[in-house]
Amino acid sequence: MEGSVPPYYREVYESIRSKTDEGVQVEVFQRLLSRTDLPSSVQGQIAGHVEYTDGFLSKLSLYKGLALIALAQQGKQPSPKLFENCIQEFPKPQLGDLKDIQTLRMQPSQESPLIVSQTLDKLLAKDTVLVELIPEKKGLFLKHVEYQISSQHFKISVYRRYSDFDVFHELLLQRFAYRMVPALPPKRMLKGVLTSMSEREFIEGRRRALGRFVNLVARHPFFSEDELVKTFLTFNGSDVQVKMRDACKKVGDEFMTNRFATLAKEYLPADIQAQFSSSRELIRNIHNSFHKLRDRAERMAERSKENATDLLMFGRELSTLGSDGSPIPTLASSQSTWGILRQSLKGLSVEFALLADKGAQQGRREEDDVVEKLNLFLDLLQSYRDLCERHEKGVLHEHQKALQKYGMMKRQMMSATVQPKEQVSVEQLESRIVQQENAIQTMELRNYFSLFCLHQETQLIFTYLPITSHILGAFVNSQVQGHREMGAVWNDLEPKLGCLFGVNNGMQSPPPTFI
């Protein structure tokens, strides 16, 4: 910096420098930047041009930042090259009253913003959203499906169609590209699915999946109070999709609004890549194990429902047998007790119907309380895997492309220097190089912010892991309740079988062995 420093710069420095250090904390400078009227992208460029060490800016770095703010407020592109030919006093930035600036000074000890201080109970308490099916019929055919969405947190119910969920999901990915956004279930059945699943079963499965999706979103600590989520859960107008798009346009993506976005590198641990790799491998193993648990739980729930069907049909066959009014042949009528036995069999269908009902309830409990909780966690784990892929194929890939383009432009510039060309084309190339440098700087900041968010999302996965105890508790309770209820019906049925074995040969002694 060759220009002279105005007294105002020293006054700002004295107002915000650390009480225990000669430097200025990075977060204090970030707060100072946010007081300006500059766009977030320009603020990010300025932050990228300012050097800091161990979380602090030196006095000279602060002066450089103040000069860049002032020059940017004049409409210039912030770049250190602006200082090269500056021999006059640096311009004064518009930051407001110095007394207000003093309030930006931070206390020395604060918890790192990288840490997500949440528990599973806190996350689950954020909201519970019910998704109920409201089919609209035209004639005999099901044309449209509408859902009633009821949020306990906002205490309101709204109506949404699948297309509303689809737009909501699309905008969530735009707004929170560096976070876990759960996937949506498919809109229509895939070809071939009809052979094993009816349309109504598909619609019910989709309703459950949409419920899991919206609950994971509503409970996410960085989504729950966002305007986009509020709009989806509370807006009662007919143009909810337009309303959601407008909400996104006003704020941009999270990188533009998160006050730590341009400072993410400072908070990341030195071994962030190693931590990310080990966490990703562990979560992949957890995902695979929970997949197997879910598959087994689904099979058990299906067996409970099949057992209920078998019990019902067993009872009906006994009733059919007992209702047969065919006369008993004369040869057998004198010694046969079939007539009395037949009347007894007819009455047993009531107890077997009750057993079937208890078995069906058992299957529903296993499906609702066990399988559904497993699916919820699996949806979250899958969204983490999707996020990791977005990080690698999105941010990192774009950064590499930008670097390659920058290298090509530098080579063109070198060629233009060796082989003289028109001054206009050289200046245009210089301008494009500066723009590309700024683009690369922004991409680097986005890359660090992506890692910052990944670190936080990894913490959320481990915050959700105690759901394992909820799932096991629901499984055990379901089995205990099911066996108790069915056991009570079997016990009631036992005395009624006495007549089947004769007065003196009832259930007190075991029936005769035939093999």
Coordinates of C-alpha atoms in Angstrom, one line a residue:
M1 CA 0.0 0.0 0.0
E2 CA 1.7 3.1 -1.3
G3 CA -1.0 5.8 -0.5
S4 CA -1.2 7.6 2.8
V5 CA -3.5 6.3 5.6
P6 CA -6.2 8.7 6.7
P7 CA -6.8 9.3 10.5
Y8 CA -10.2 7.6 10.2
Y9 CA -8.5 4.3 9.5
R10 CA -6.7 4.5 12.9
E11 CA -9.9 5.5 14.7
V12 CA -11.6 2.4 13.2
Y13 CA -8.7 0.2 14.3
E14 CA -8.7 1.5 17.8
S15 CA -12.5 0.9 18.0
I16 CA -12.5 -2.7 17.0
R17 CA -9.0 -4.1 17.9
S18 CA -8.9 -6.9 20.4
K19 CA -8.4 -5.9 24.1
T20 CA -5.9 -8.7 24.6
D21 CA -4.2 -8.5 21.2
E22 CA -2.9 -5.9 18.7
G23 CA -4.9 -7.5 15.9
V24 CA -8.6 -7.5 14.9
Q25 CA -10.5 -10.7 15.1
V26 CA -11.6 -12.0 11.7
E27 CA -15.3 -12.3 12.7
V28 CA -15.2 -8.6 13.9
F29 CA -14.0 -7.6 10.4
Q30 CA -16.7 -9.8 8.9
R31 CA -19.3 -7.9 11.0
L32 CA -17.8 -4.6 9.8
L33 CA -18.2 -5.8 6.2
S34 CA -21.8 -6.6 6.8
R35 CA -22.5 -3.0 7.9
T36 CA -21.6 -1.8 4.4
D37 CA -24.1 -1.6 1.5
L38 CA -22.1 -3.9 -0.6
P39 CA -23.4 -7.1 -2.2
S40 CA -22.4 -10.3 -0.4
S41 CA -20.4 -11.4 -3.4
V42 CA -18.3 -8.2 -3.2
Q43 CA -17.9 -8.6 0.5
G44 CA -16.6 -12.1 -0.1
Q45 CA -14.0 -10.8 -2.6
I46 CA -12.8 -8.2 -0.1
A47 CA -12.5 -10.8 2.6
G48 CA -10.5 -13.0 0.2
H49 CA -8.0 -10.2 -0.4
V50 CA -7.3 -9.5 3.2
E51 CA -4.6 -11.6 5.0
Y52 CA -5.1 -12.9 8.5
T53 CA -3.2 -15.3 10.8
D54 CA -4.6 -17.4 13.6
G55 CA -8.0 -15.7 13.4
F56 CA -6.6 -12.1 13.5
L57 CA -6.0 -9.3 11.0
S58 CA -2.9 -7.1 11.5
K59 CA -3.3 -3.4 11.5
L60 CA -2.0 -3.2 7.9
S61 CA -4.4 -5.9 6.8
L62 CA -7.3 -4.0 8.3
Y63 CA -6.2 -0.8 6.5
K64 CA -6.1 -2.7 3.3
G65 CA -9.6 -4.0 3.9
L66 CA -10.9 -0.5 4.7
A67 CA -9.4 0.8 1.5
L68 CA -11.0 -2.0 -0.5
I69 CA -14.4 -1.3 1.1
A70 CA -14.1 2.4 0.2
L71 CA -13.1 1.7 -3.4
A72 CA -15.8 -0.9 -3.8
Q73 CA -18.3 1.7 -2.5
Q74 CA -17.1 3.9 -5.3
G75 CA -18.1 1.2 -7.8
K76 CA -14.7 -0.2 -8.5
Q77 CA -13.9 -3.9 -8.6
P78 CA -12.0 -4.8 -5.3
S79 CA -8.5 -5.9 -6.2
P80 CA -5.0 -5.3 -4.7
K81 CA -4.0 -4.0 -8.1
L82 CA -5.9 -0.8 -7.2
F83 CA -3.2 0.1 -4.7
E84 CA -0.3 -0.1 -7.2
N85 CA -0.8 3.4 -8.7
C86 CA -2.4 5.1 -5.6
I87 CA -0.1 7.9 -4.3
Q88 CA -2.9 10.0 -2.6
E89 CA -4.7 9.4 0.7
F90 CA -6.9 6.3 0.6
P91 CA -10.6 7.0 0.4
K92 CA -12.8 6.8 3.5
P93 CA -15.3 4.0 3.7
Q94 CA -18.9 4.6 4.7
L95 CA -19.3 2.5 7.9
G96 CA -21.6 4.6 10.1
D97 CA -20.9 6.1 13.6
L98 CA -17.7 5.1 15.4
K99 CA -19.7 4.4 18.6
D100 CA -21.7 1.8 16.8
I101 CA -18.6 0.3 15.3
Q102 CA -17.2 -0.2 18.9
T103 CA -20.0 -2.6 19.6
L104 CA -18.6 -5.0 17.0
R105 CA -15.6 -5.8 19.3
M106 CA -15.9 -9.4 20.5
Q107 CA -15.1 -11.0 23.8
P108 CA -12.0 -13.3 23.6
S109 CA -13.8 -16.6 24.3
Q110 CA -16.6 -17.8 22.1
E111 CA -17.7 -21.2 21.0
S112 CA -16.7 -22.0 17.4
P113 CA -19.5 -21.5 14.9
L114 CA -18.4 -24.8 13.4
I115 CA -19.9 -26.7 16.4
V116 CA -23.6 -27.7 16.1
S117 CA -24.9 -27.7 19.7
Q118 CA -27.9 -30.0 19.3
T119 CA -29.4 -33.1 20.9
L120 CA -31.8 -35.6 19.3
D121 CA -34.5 -34.5 21.7
K122 CA -34.0 -30.8 20.6
L123 CA -34.2 -31.7 17.0
L124 CA -37.3 -33.8 17.4
A125 CA -39.0 -31.1 19.4
K126 CA -38.5 -28.5 16.7
D127 CA -41.6 -29.7 14.8
T128 CA -43.8 -32.6 14.0
V129 CA -45.5 -32.4 10.6
L130 CA -48.4 -34.6 9.7
V131 CA -49.0 -35.4 6.1
E132 CA -52.5 -36.8 5.4
L133 CA -54.0 -38.0 2.1
I134 CA -57.0 -36.2 0.6
P135 CA -57.8 -37.8 -2.8
E136 CA -59.8 -35.9 -5.4
K137 CA -62.0 -38.1 -7.6
K138 CA -63.4 -37.4 -11.0
G139 CA -65.8 -40.1 -12.0
L140 CA -64.5 -43.6 -11.1
F141 CA -60.8 -42.8 -11.6
L142 CA -58.3 -41.2 -9.2
K143 CA -57.1 -38.1 -11.0
H144 CA -55.3 -36.0 -8.4
V145 CA -53.9 -36.5 -4.9
E146 CA -53.8 -33.6 -2.4
Y147 CA -52.1 -33.7 1.0
Q148 CA -53.0 -31.9 4.2
I149 CA -49.8 -30.6 5.8
S150 CA -50.2 -29.9 9.6
S151 CA -47.3 -28.3 11.4
Q152 CA -47.3 -28.4 15.2
H153 CA -44.7 -25.7 15.4
F154 CA -46.6 -23.2 13.3
K155 CA -50.0 -24.5 14.4
I156 CA -51.5 -24.4 11.0
S157 CA -52.7 -26.8 8.2
V158 CA -52.2 -26.2 4.5
Y159 CA -52.9 -28.2 1.4
R160 CA -50.2 -29.2 -1.0
R161 CA -49.9 -31.3 -4.2
Y162 CA -46.9 -33.4 -5.2
S163 CA -45.8 -30.6 -7.6
D164 CA -45.6 -28.2 -4.7
F165 CA -43.3 -30.7 -2.9
D166 CA -41.3 -31.0 -6.1
V167 CA -40.7 -27.2 -6.4
F168 CA -40.0 -27.0 -2.7
H169 CA -37.3 -29.7 -3.0
E170 CA -35.8 -28.0 -6.1
L171 CA -35.5 -24.6 -4.3
L172 CA -34.1 -26.2 -1.1
L173 CA -31.3 -27.6 -3.2
Q174 CA -30.6 -24.2 -4.7
R175 CA -30.8 -22.4 -1.3
F176 CA -28.9 -25.0 0.7
A177 CA -26.7 -26.7 -1.8
Y178 CA -24.1 -27.5 0.9
R179 CA -26.6 -29.1 3.3
M180 CA -28.4 -32.5 3.6
V181 CA -31.6 -32.2 1.5
P182 CA -33.6 -35.4 1.7
A183 CA -34.7 -36.9 -1.7
L184 CA -38.3 -36.9 -2.8
P185 CA -40.2 -40.2 -3.6
P186 CA -41.0 -40.7 -7.3
K187 CA -44.2 -39.1 -8.6
R188 CA -45.3 -42.1 -10.5
M189 CA -44.9 -45.8 -10.2
L190 CA -42.0 -47.2 -12.3
K191 CA -42.8 -49.6 -15.1
G192 CA -43.1 -53.2 -13.7
V193 CA -44.0 -52.1 -10.2
L194 CA -47.7 -52.7 -10.8
T195 CA -47.1 -56.4 -10.8
S196 CA -46.1 -56.3 -7.1
M197 CA -47.8 -53.2 -5.8
S198 CA -51.3 -51.7 -6.3
E199 CA -51.7 -48.0 -7.1
R200 CA -53.2 -47.3 -3.6
E201 CA -50.2 -49.0 -1.9
F202 CA -47.9 -46.8 -4.0
I203 CA -49.8 -43.7 -3.0
E204 CA -49.7 -44.6 0.6
G205 CA -46.0 -45.3 0.4
R206 CA -45.4 -42.0 -1.2
R207 CA -47.4 -40.2 1.5
R208 CA -45.2 -41.8 4.2
A209 CA -42.0 -40.8 2.3
L210 CA -43.3 -37.2 1.9
G211 CA -44.0 -37.1 5.6
R212 CA -40.4 -38.2 6.4
F213 CA -39.0 -35.7 3.9
V214 CA -40.9 -32.7 5.4
N215 CA -40.2 -33.7 9.0
L216 CA -36.4 -34.0 8.3
V217 CA -36.5 -30.5 6.7
A218 CA -38.6 -28.9 9.4
R219 CA -36.3 -30.3 12.1
H220 CA -33.0 -29.3 10.4
P221 CA -31.4 -26.5 12.6
F222 CA -30.4 -24.5 9.5
F223 CA -33.7 -25.0 7.6
S224 CA -36.4 -24.8 10.2
E225 CA -36.6 -20.9 10.5
D226 CA -35.8 -20.2 6.8
E227 CA -38.4 -18.2 4.9
L228 CA -38.7 -20.9 2.2
V229 CA -39.6 -23.5 4.8
K230 CA -42.0 -21.2 6.5
T231 CA -43.7 -20.4 3.2
F232 CA -44.2 -24.1 2.4
L233 CA -45.6 -25.0 5.8
T234 CA -47.8 -21.9 6.3
F235 CA -48.8 -20.2 3.1
N236 CA -52.5 -20.7 2.4
G237 CA -52.8 -19.1 -1.1
S238 CA -53.2 -20.9 -4.4
D239 CA -49.8 -19.7 -5.8
V240 CA -47.5 -21.2 -3.2
Q241 CA -44.9 -22.2 -5.9
V242 CA -44.6 -18.5 -7.0
K243 CA -44.4 -17.4 -3.4
M244 CA -41.6 -19.9 -2.7
R245 CA -39.6 -18.9 -5.8
D246 CA -39.9 -15.2 -4.8
A247 CA -38.7 -16.0 -1.2
C248 CA -35.6 -17.7 -2.7
K249 CA -34.9 -14.9 -5.2
K250 CA -34.8 -12.3 -2.4
V251 CA -32.1 -14.0 -0.4
G252 CA -30.0 -16.1 -2.8
D253 CA -28.2 -19.2 -1.6
E254 CA -26.8 -19.8 1.9
F255 CA -23.3 -18.7 0.9
M256 CA -24.7 -15.2 0.3
T257 CA -26.5 -15.0 3.6
N258 CA -24.4 -17.0 6.1
R259 CA -22.2 -14.6 8.0
F260 CA -19.4 -17.2 8.4
A261 CA -19.4 -18.1 4.7
T262 CA -16.3 -16.1 3.8
L263 CA -14.6 -17.0 7.0
A264 CA -15.1 -20.8 6.9
K265 CA -11.4 -21.6 6.2
E266 CA -10.4 -20.0 9.5
Y267 CA -12.7 -22.3 11.6
L268 CA -11.9 -25.5 9.8
P269 CA -9.5 -27.9 11.5
A270 CA -6.1 -28.5 9.8
D271 CA -7.0 -32.2 9.2
I272 CA -10.5 -31.5 7.8
Q273 CA -10.0 -33.7 4.8
A274 CA -8.8 -36.7 6.9
Q275 CA -11.7 -36.2 9.3
F276 CA -14.2 -36.0 6.4
S277 CA -12.8 -39.2 4.8
S278 CA -13.0 -41.2 8.0
S279 CA -16.4 -39.9 9.0
R280 CA -17.7 -40.7 5.5
E281 CA -16.5 -44.3 5.6
L282 CA -18.0 -44.8 9.1
I283 CA -21.4 -43.3 8.0
R284 CA -21.3 -45.5 4.9
N285 CA -21.0 -48.6 7.1
I286 CA -23.8 -47.4 9.4
H287 CA -25.9 -46.8 6.3
N288 CA -25.4 -50.4 5.1
S289 CA -26.2 -51.9 8.5
F290 CA -29.4 -49.8 8.9
H291 CA -30.5 -50.9 5.4
K292 CA -30.2 -54.5 6.5
L293 CA -32.1 -53.8 9.7
R294 CA -34.9 -52.1 7.8
D295 CA -35.2 -55.0 5.4
R296 CA -35.5 -57.5 8.3
A297 CA -38.0 -55.3 10.1
E298 CA -40.1 -55.0 6.9
R299 CA -40.1 -58.8 6.5
M300 CA -41.2 -59.3 10.2
A301 CA -44.0 -56.7 9.7
E302 CA -45.1 -58.5 6.5
R303 CA -45.1 -61.9 8.3
S304 CA -47.3 -60.5 11.1
K305 CA -49.8 -59.3 8.5
E306 CA -49.6 -62.6 6.6
N307 CA -50.1 -64.5 9.9
A308 CA -53.2 -62.4 10.6
T309 CA -54.6 -63.3 7.1
D310 CA -53.8 -67.0 7.7
L311 CA -55.6 -66.9 11.1
L312 CA -58.6 -65.3 9.6
M313 CA -58.8 -67.8 6.8
F314 CA -58.2 -70.7 9.3
G315 CA -61.2 -69.5 11.3
R316 CA -63.3 -69.2 8.2
E317 CA -62.5 -72.7 7.1
L318 CA -63.5 -74.0 10.5
S319 CA -66.8 -72.0 10.2
T320 CA -67.4 -73.5 6.7
L321 CA -66.7 -77.0 8.1
G322 CA -69.1 -76.4 11.0
S323 CA -71.8 -74.9 8.7
D324 CA -71.9 -78.0 6.5
G325 CA -75.5 -79.3 6.9
S326 CA -75.0 -82.6 5.1
P327 CA -76.6 -85.5 6.9
I328 CA -74.3 -87.9 8.6
P329 CA -74.4 -91.5 7.1
T330 CA -76.4 -94.1 9.0
L331 CA -73.4 -96.3 9.4
A332 CA -71.5 -93.6 11.3
S333 CA -74.4 -91.8 13.1
S334 CA -74.7 -94.2 16.0
Q335 CA -71.1 -93.8 17.2
S336 CA -70.0 -90.5 15.7
T337 CA -69.8 -87.3 17.7
W338 CA -69.4 -85.3 14.5
G339 CA -72.7 -83.5 14.8
I340 CA -71.9 -82.0 18.2
L341 CA -68.3 -81.3 17.1
R342 CA -69.5 -79.6 13.9
Q343 CA -71.6 -77.1 15.9
S344 CA -68.6 -76.3 18.1
L345 CA -66.3 -75.6 15.2
K346 CA -68.8 -73.1 13.7
G347 CA -68.5 -70.8 16.8
L348 CA -64.7 -70.8 16.8
S349 CA -64.5 -68.4 13.8
V350 CA -65.2 -65.4 16.1
E351 CA -62.1 -66.1 18.2
F352 CA -59.9 -66.6 15.1
A353 CA -61.2 -63.4 13.6
L354 CA -60.2 -61.6 16.9
L355 CA -56.7 -63.3 16.7
A356 CA -56.4 -62.1 13.1
D357 CA -57.3 -58.5 14.1
K358 CA -54.6 -58.6 16.9
G359 CA -52.1 -60.0 14.4
A360 CA -52.9 -57.2 11.9
Q361 CA -52.5 -54.6 14.6
Q362 CA -49.1 -56.1 15.4
G363 CA -48.1 -55.8 11.8
R364 CA -49.2 -52.1 11.6
R365 CA -47.3 -51.3 14.8
E366 CA -44.2 -52.8 13.5
E367 CA -44.7 -50.9 10.2
D368 CA -45.5 -47.5 11.8
D369 CA -43.2 -47.6 14.9
V370 CA -40.2 -49.6 13.7
V371 CA -40.0 -49.7 9.9
E372 CA -41.0 -46.0 9.6
K373 CA -38.3 -44.8 12.1
L374 CA -35.7 -46.9 10.3
N375 CA -36.8 -45.4 7.0
L376 CA -36.5 -41.9 8.4
F377 CA -32.9 -42.4 9.5
L378 CA -32.1 -44.1 6.2
D379 CA -33.5 -41.1 4.3
L380 CA -31.2 -38.8 6.3
L381 CA -28.2 -41.1 5.8
Q382 CA -28.9 -41.2 2.0
S383 CA -29.1 -37.4 1.9
Y384 CA -25.6 -37.3 3.5
R385 CA -24.2 -39.5 0.8
D386 CA -25.9 -37.3 -1.8
L387 CA -24.3 -34.2 -0.2
C388 CA -20.8 -35.8 -0.3
E389 CA -21.3 -36.4 -4.0
R390 CA -22.5 -32.9 -4.7
H391 CA -19.4 -31.6 -2.9
E392 CA -17.0 -33.7 -5.0
K393 CA -18.8 -33.4 -8.4
G394 CA -20.1 -29.8 -7.9
V395 CA -17.9 -27.4 -6.0
L396 CA -14.5 -29.2 -6.4
H397 CA -15.2 -29.9 -10.1
E398 CA -16.2 -26.3 -10.9
H399 CA -13.1 -25.0 -9.0
Q400 CA -10.8 -27.2 -11.2
K401 CA -12.6 -26.0 -14.4
A402 CA -12.1 -22.4 -13.3
L403 CA -8.4 -22.9 -12.6
Q404 CA -7.9 -24.5 -16.0
K405 CA -9.7 -21.6 -17.7
Y406 CA -7.5 -19.2 -15.8
G407 CA -4.3 -21.0 -16.9
M408 CA -5.4 -20.8 -20.5
M409 CA -6.1 -17.1 -20.2
K410 CA -2.7 -16.5 -18.6
R411 CA -1.0 -18.3 -21.5
Q412 CA -3.0 -16.1 -23.9
M413 CA -1.8 -13.0 -22.1
M414 CA 1.9 -14.2 -22.3
S415 CA 1.4 -14.8 -26.0
A416 CA 0.0 -11.3 -26.5
T417 CA 2.9 -9.8 -24.6
V418 CA 5.5 -11.6 -26.8
Q419 CA 3.6 -10.9 -30.0
P420 CA 2.3 -7.3 -29.9
K421 CA -1.4 -7.0 -30.6
E422 CA -3.9 -4.1 -30.5
Q423 CA -3.9 -2.3 -27.1
V424 CA -7.7 -2.8 -26.8
S425 CA -7.5 -6.6 -27.1
V426 CA -4.7 -6.7 -24.4
E427 CA -6.7 -4.6 -22.1
Q428 CA -9.8 -6.8 -22.6
L429 CA -7.7 -9.8 -21.8
E430 CA -6.4 -8.2 -18.6
S431 CA -9.9 -7.4 -17.6
R432 CA -11.1 -11.0 -18.2
I433 CA -8.1 -12.3 -16.2
V434 CA -9.1 -10.0 -13.2
Q435 CA -12.7 -11.3 -13.5
Q436 CA -11.5 -14.9 -13.6
E437 CA -9.2 -14.3 -10.5
N438 CA -12.2 -13.0 -8.6
A439 CA -14.3 -15.9 -9.8
I440 CA -11.6 -18.4 -8.6
Q441 CA -11.4 -16.5 -5.3
T442 CA -15.2 -16.9 -4.8
M443 CA -15.0 -20.6 -5.7
E444 CA -12.3 -21.1 -3.2
L445 CA -14.4 -19.4 -0.6
R446 CA -17.4 -21.6 -1.6
N447 CA -15.2 -24.7 -1.4
Y448 CA -14.2 -23.9 2.2
F449 CA -17.8 -23.1 3.1
S450 CA -18.9 -26.4 1.5
L451 CA -16.4 -28.2 3.8
F452 CA -17.6 -26.1 6.7
C453 CA -21.2 -27.2 6.1
L454 CA -20.1 -30.8 5.6
H455 CA -18.5 -30.8 9.0
Q456 CA -21.7 -29.5 10.5
E457 CA -23.9 -32.0 8.7
T458 CA -21.6 -34.8 9.8
Q459 CA -22.2 -33.7 13.4
L460 CA -26.0 -33.9 12.7
I461 CA -25.7 -37.5 11.6
F462 CA -24.1 -38.4 14.9
T463 CA -26.7 -36.3 16.7
Y464 CA -29.4 -38.5 15.1
L465 CA -27.7 -41.8 15.9
P466 CA -29.4 -42.2 19.3
I467 CA -32.6 -42.8 17.3
T468 CA -31.3 -46.4 17.4
S469 CA -32.5 -46.7 21.0
H470 CA -35.9 -45.3 20.0
I471 CA -36.2 -47.9 17.3
L472 CA -35.2 -50.8 19.6
G473 CA -37.6 -49.5 22.2
A474 CA -40.5 -49.4 19.7
F475 CA -39.6 -52.9 18.5
V476 CA -39.5 -54.5 21.9
N477 CA -42.7 -52.7 23.0
S478 CA -44.5 -53.8 19.8
Q479 CA -43.5 -57.4 20.4
V480 CA -44.5 -57.4 24.1
Q481 CA -47.9 -55.8 23.4
G482 CA -48.6 -58.1 20.5
H483 CA -47.8 -61.3 22.3
R484 CA -49.7 -60.1 25.4
E485 CA -52.8 -59.3 23.4
M486 CA -52.7 -62.5 21.3
G487 CA -51.9 -64.6 24.4
A488 CA -55.0 -63.3 26.1
V489 CA -57.2 -64.3 23.1
W490 CA -55.6 -67.8 23.0
N491 CA -56.2 -68.2 26.8
D492 CA -59.9 -67.3 26.3
L493 CA -60.1 -69.8 23.4
E494 CA -58.6 -72.7 25.3
P495 CA -61.7 -73.5 27.6
K496 CA -64.0 -73.5 24.6
L497 CA -62.1 -76.4 23.0
G498 CA -63.2 -78.8 25.9
C499 CA -66.2 -80.0 24.0
L500 CA -64.1 -81.0 21.0
F501 CA -62.4 -83.7 23.1
G502 CA -65.3 -84.9 25.1
V503 CA -66.4 -84.3 28.7
N504 CA -63.9 -86.5 30.3
N505 CA -61.1 -85.9 27.8
G506 CA -60.8 -82.2 27.8
M507 CA -57.9 -79.8 27.6
Q508 CA -56.6 -80.7 31.0
S509 CA -54.9 -83.7 29.4
P510 CA -53.1 -83.5 26.1
P511 CA -55.0 -84.8 23.0
P512 CA -53.9 -88.3 21.9
T513 CA -50.8 -88.7 19.8
F514 CA -51.3 -90.1 16.3
I515 CA -47.7 -90.4 15.2

